[in-house]
mmCIF file of C-alpha atoms in Angstrom:
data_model
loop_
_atom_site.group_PDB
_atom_site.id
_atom_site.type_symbol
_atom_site.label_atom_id
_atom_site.label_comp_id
_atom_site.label_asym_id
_atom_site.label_seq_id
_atom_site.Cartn_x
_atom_site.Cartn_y
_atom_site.Cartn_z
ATOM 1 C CA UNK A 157 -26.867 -18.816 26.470
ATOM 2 C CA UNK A 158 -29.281 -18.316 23.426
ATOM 3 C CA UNK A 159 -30.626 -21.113 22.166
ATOM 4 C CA UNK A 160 -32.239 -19.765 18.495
ATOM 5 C CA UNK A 161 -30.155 -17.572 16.441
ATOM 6 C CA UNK A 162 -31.313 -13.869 16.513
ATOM 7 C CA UNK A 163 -29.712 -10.374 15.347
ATOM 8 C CA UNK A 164 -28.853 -7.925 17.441
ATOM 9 C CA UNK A 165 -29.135 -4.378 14.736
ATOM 10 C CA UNK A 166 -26.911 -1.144 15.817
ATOM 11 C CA UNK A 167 -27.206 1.520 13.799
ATOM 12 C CA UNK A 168 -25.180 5.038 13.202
ATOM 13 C CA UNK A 169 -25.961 7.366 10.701
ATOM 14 C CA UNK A 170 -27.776 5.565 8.595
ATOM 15 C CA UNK A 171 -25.371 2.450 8.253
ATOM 16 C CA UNK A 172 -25.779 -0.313 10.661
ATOM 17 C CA UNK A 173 -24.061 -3.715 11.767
ATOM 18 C CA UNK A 174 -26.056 -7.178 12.135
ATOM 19 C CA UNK A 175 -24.404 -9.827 14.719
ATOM 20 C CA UNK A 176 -25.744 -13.583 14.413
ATOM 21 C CA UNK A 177 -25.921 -15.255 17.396
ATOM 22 C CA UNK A 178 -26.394 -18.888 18.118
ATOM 23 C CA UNK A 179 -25.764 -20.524 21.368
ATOM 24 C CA UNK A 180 -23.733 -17.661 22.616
ATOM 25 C CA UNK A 181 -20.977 -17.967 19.711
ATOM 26 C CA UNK A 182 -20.857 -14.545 17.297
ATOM 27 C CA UNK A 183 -21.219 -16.443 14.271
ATOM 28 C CA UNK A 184 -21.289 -13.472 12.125
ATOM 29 C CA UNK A 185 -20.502 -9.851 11.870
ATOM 30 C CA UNK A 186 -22.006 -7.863 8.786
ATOM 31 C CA UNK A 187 -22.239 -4.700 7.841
ATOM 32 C CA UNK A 188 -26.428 -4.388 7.089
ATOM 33 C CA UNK A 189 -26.108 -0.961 4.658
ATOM 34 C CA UNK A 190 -22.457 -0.225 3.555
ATOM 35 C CA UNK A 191 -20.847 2.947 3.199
ATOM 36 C CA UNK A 192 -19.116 5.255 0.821
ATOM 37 C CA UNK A 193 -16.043 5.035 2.780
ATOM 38 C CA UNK A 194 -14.772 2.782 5.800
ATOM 39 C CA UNK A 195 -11.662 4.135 7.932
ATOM 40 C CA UNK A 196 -9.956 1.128 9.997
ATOM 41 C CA UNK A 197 -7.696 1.579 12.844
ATOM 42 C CA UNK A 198 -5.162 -0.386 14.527
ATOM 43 C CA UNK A 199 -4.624 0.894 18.300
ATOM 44 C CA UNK A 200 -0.883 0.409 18.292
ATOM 45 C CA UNK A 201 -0.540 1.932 22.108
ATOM 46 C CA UNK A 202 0.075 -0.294 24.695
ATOM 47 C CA UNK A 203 1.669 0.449 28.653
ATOM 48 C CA UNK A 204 4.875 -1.228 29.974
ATOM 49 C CA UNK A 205 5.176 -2.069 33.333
ATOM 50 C CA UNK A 206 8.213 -0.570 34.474
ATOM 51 C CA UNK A 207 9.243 1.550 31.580
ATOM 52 C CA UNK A 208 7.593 5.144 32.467
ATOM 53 C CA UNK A 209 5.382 5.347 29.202
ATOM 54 C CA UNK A 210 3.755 4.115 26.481
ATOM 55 C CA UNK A 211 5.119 1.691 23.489
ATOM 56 C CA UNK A 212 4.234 1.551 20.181
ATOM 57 C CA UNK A 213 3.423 -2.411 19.143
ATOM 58 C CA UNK A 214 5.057 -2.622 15.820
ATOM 59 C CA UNK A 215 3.889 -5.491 15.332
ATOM 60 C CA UNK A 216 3.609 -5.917 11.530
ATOM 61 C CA UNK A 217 -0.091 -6.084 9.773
ATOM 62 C CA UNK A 218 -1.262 -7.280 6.456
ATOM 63 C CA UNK A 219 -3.937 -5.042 4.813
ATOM 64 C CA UNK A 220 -5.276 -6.093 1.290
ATOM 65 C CA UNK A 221 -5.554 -3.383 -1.505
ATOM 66 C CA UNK A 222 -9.567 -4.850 -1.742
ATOM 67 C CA UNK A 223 -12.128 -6.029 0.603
ATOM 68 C CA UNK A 224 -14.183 -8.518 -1.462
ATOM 69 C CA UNK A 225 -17.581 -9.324 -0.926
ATOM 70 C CA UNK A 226 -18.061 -11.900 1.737
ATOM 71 C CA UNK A 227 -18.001 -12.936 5.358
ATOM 72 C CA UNK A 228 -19.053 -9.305 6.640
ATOM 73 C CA UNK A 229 -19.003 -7.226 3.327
ATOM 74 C CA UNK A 230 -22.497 -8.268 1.744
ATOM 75 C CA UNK A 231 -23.074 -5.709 -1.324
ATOM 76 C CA UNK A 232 -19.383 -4.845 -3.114
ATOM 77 C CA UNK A 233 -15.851 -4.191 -3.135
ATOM 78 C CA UNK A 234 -13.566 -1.484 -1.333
ATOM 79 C CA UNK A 235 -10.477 -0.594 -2.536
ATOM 80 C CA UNK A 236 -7.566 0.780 -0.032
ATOM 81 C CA UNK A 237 -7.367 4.329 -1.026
ATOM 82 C CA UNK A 238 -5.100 5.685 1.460
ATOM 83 C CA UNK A 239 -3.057 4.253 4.749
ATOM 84 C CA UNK A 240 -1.352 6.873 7.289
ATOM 85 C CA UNK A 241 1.080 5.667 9.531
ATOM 86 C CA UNK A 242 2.804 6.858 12.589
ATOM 87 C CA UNK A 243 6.638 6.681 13.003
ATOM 88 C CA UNK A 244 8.453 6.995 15.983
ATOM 89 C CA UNK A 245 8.996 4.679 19.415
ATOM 90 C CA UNK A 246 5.824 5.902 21.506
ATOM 91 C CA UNK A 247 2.426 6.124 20.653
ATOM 92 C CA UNK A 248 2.196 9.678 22.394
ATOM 93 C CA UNK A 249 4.851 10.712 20.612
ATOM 94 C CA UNK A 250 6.313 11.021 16.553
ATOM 95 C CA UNK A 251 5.478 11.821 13.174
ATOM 96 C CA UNK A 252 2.523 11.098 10.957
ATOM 97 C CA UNK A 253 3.043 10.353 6.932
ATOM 98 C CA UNK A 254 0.347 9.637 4.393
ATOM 99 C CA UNK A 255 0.331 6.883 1.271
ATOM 100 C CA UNK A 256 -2.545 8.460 -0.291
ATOM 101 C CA UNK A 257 -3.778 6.968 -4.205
ATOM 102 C CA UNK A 258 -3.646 9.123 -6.819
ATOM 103 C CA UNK A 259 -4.426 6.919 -9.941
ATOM 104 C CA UNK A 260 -6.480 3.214 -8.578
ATOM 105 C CA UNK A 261 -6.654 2.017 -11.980
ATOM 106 C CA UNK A 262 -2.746 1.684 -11.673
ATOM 107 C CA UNK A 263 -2.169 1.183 -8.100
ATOM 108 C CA UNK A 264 -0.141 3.901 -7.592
ATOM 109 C CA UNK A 265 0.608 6.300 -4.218
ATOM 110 C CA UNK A 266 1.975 9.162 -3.133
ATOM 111 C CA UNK A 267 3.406 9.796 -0.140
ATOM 112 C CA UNK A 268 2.733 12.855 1.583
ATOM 113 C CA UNK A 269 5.400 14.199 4.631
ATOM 114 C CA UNK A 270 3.587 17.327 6.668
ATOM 115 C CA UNK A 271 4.281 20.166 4.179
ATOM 116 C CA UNK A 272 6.839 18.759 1.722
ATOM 117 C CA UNK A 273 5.883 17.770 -1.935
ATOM 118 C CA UNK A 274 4.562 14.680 -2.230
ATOM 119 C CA UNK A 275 7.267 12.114 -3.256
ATOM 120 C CA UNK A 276 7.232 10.535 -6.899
ATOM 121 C CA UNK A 277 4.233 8.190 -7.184
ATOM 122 C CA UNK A 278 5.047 4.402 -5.747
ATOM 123 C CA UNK A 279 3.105 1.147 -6.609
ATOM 124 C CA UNK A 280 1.176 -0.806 -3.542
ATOM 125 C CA UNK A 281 4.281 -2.923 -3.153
ATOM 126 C CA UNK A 282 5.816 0.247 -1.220
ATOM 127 C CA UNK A 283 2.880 -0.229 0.917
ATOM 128 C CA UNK A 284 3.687 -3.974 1.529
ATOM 129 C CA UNK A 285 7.244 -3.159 2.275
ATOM 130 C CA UNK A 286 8.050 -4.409 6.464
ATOM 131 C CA UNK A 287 8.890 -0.796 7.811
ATOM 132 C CA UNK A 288 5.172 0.352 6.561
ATOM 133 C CA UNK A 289 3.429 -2.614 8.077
ATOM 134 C CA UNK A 290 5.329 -1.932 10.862
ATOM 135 C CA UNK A 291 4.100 1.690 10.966
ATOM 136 C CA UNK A 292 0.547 1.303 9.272
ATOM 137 C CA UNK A 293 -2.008 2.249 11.901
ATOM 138 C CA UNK A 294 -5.088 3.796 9.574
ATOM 139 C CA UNK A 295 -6.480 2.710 6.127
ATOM 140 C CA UNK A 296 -9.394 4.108 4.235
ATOM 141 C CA UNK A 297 -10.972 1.934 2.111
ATOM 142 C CA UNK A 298 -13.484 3.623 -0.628
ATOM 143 C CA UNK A 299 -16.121 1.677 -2.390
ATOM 144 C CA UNK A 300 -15.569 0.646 -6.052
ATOM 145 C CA UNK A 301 -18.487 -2.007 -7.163
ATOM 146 C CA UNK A 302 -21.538 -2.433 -5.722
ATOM 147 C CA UNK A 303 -23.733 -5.793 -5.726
ATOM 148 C CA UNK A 304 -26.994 -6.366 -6.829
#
């Protein structure tokens, strides 16, 4: 067990995580330098016993259109810019789609479907809709205010 807090610092290209520990407990989990971008996944995959494959967990998620300053943001606000999910029964196996922003001041997506046309722009509430939390597996997130 530790008995002071302490940091432990990782770092990766320039952008680099600080843990707080006291007494063993992770306190705290911070980004140290943010980036431009962050890309979050959700490993949907998981193995049955007894059905000969993997499942998909659909399982649904809520993802906010910001990340505000706080807990483990400490210099600004990200704004979800884009969320791709996965469709089909298996995680091995199906189809990927794209909600991808095309004006933030508005809110509003486009969905994107392998080589089709993009579909007529949607409002985040398409993204908040069951079958696409469901389905949601990555989100970008791009900066949009920075902290002094």
């Amino acid at each position: 067990l530790w008995k002071d807090a302490h940091s432990v610092r990782m770092t990766q290209g320039g952008h680099g995580c600080v843990k707080q520990r006291t007494r063993g407990w992770l306190e705290q989990d911070a980004i140290d330098r943010e980036p431009p971008f962050m890309l979050l996944s959700i490993d949907r995959g998981a193995m049955e016993e007894g059905r000969g494959g993997d499942t998909k967990r659909t399982t649904k998620v809520r993802f906010p259109r910001f990340l505000e300053q706080g807990a483990w943001l400490q210099s600004g606000t990200y704004e979800c810019v884009a969320v791709i999910c996965h469709w089909g029964s298996q995680a091995s196996v199906g189809h990927f789609t794209a909600y991808c922003s095309v004006n933030q001041a508005s809110g509003e997506f486009a969905r994107f479907d392998d080589g089709k046309e993009p579909t007529s722009s949607v409002g985040w509430r398409a993204l908040e809709q069951d079958d696409v939390r469901r389905n949601a597996q990555l989100f970008l997130y791009a900066r949009t205010k920075v902290s002094t």
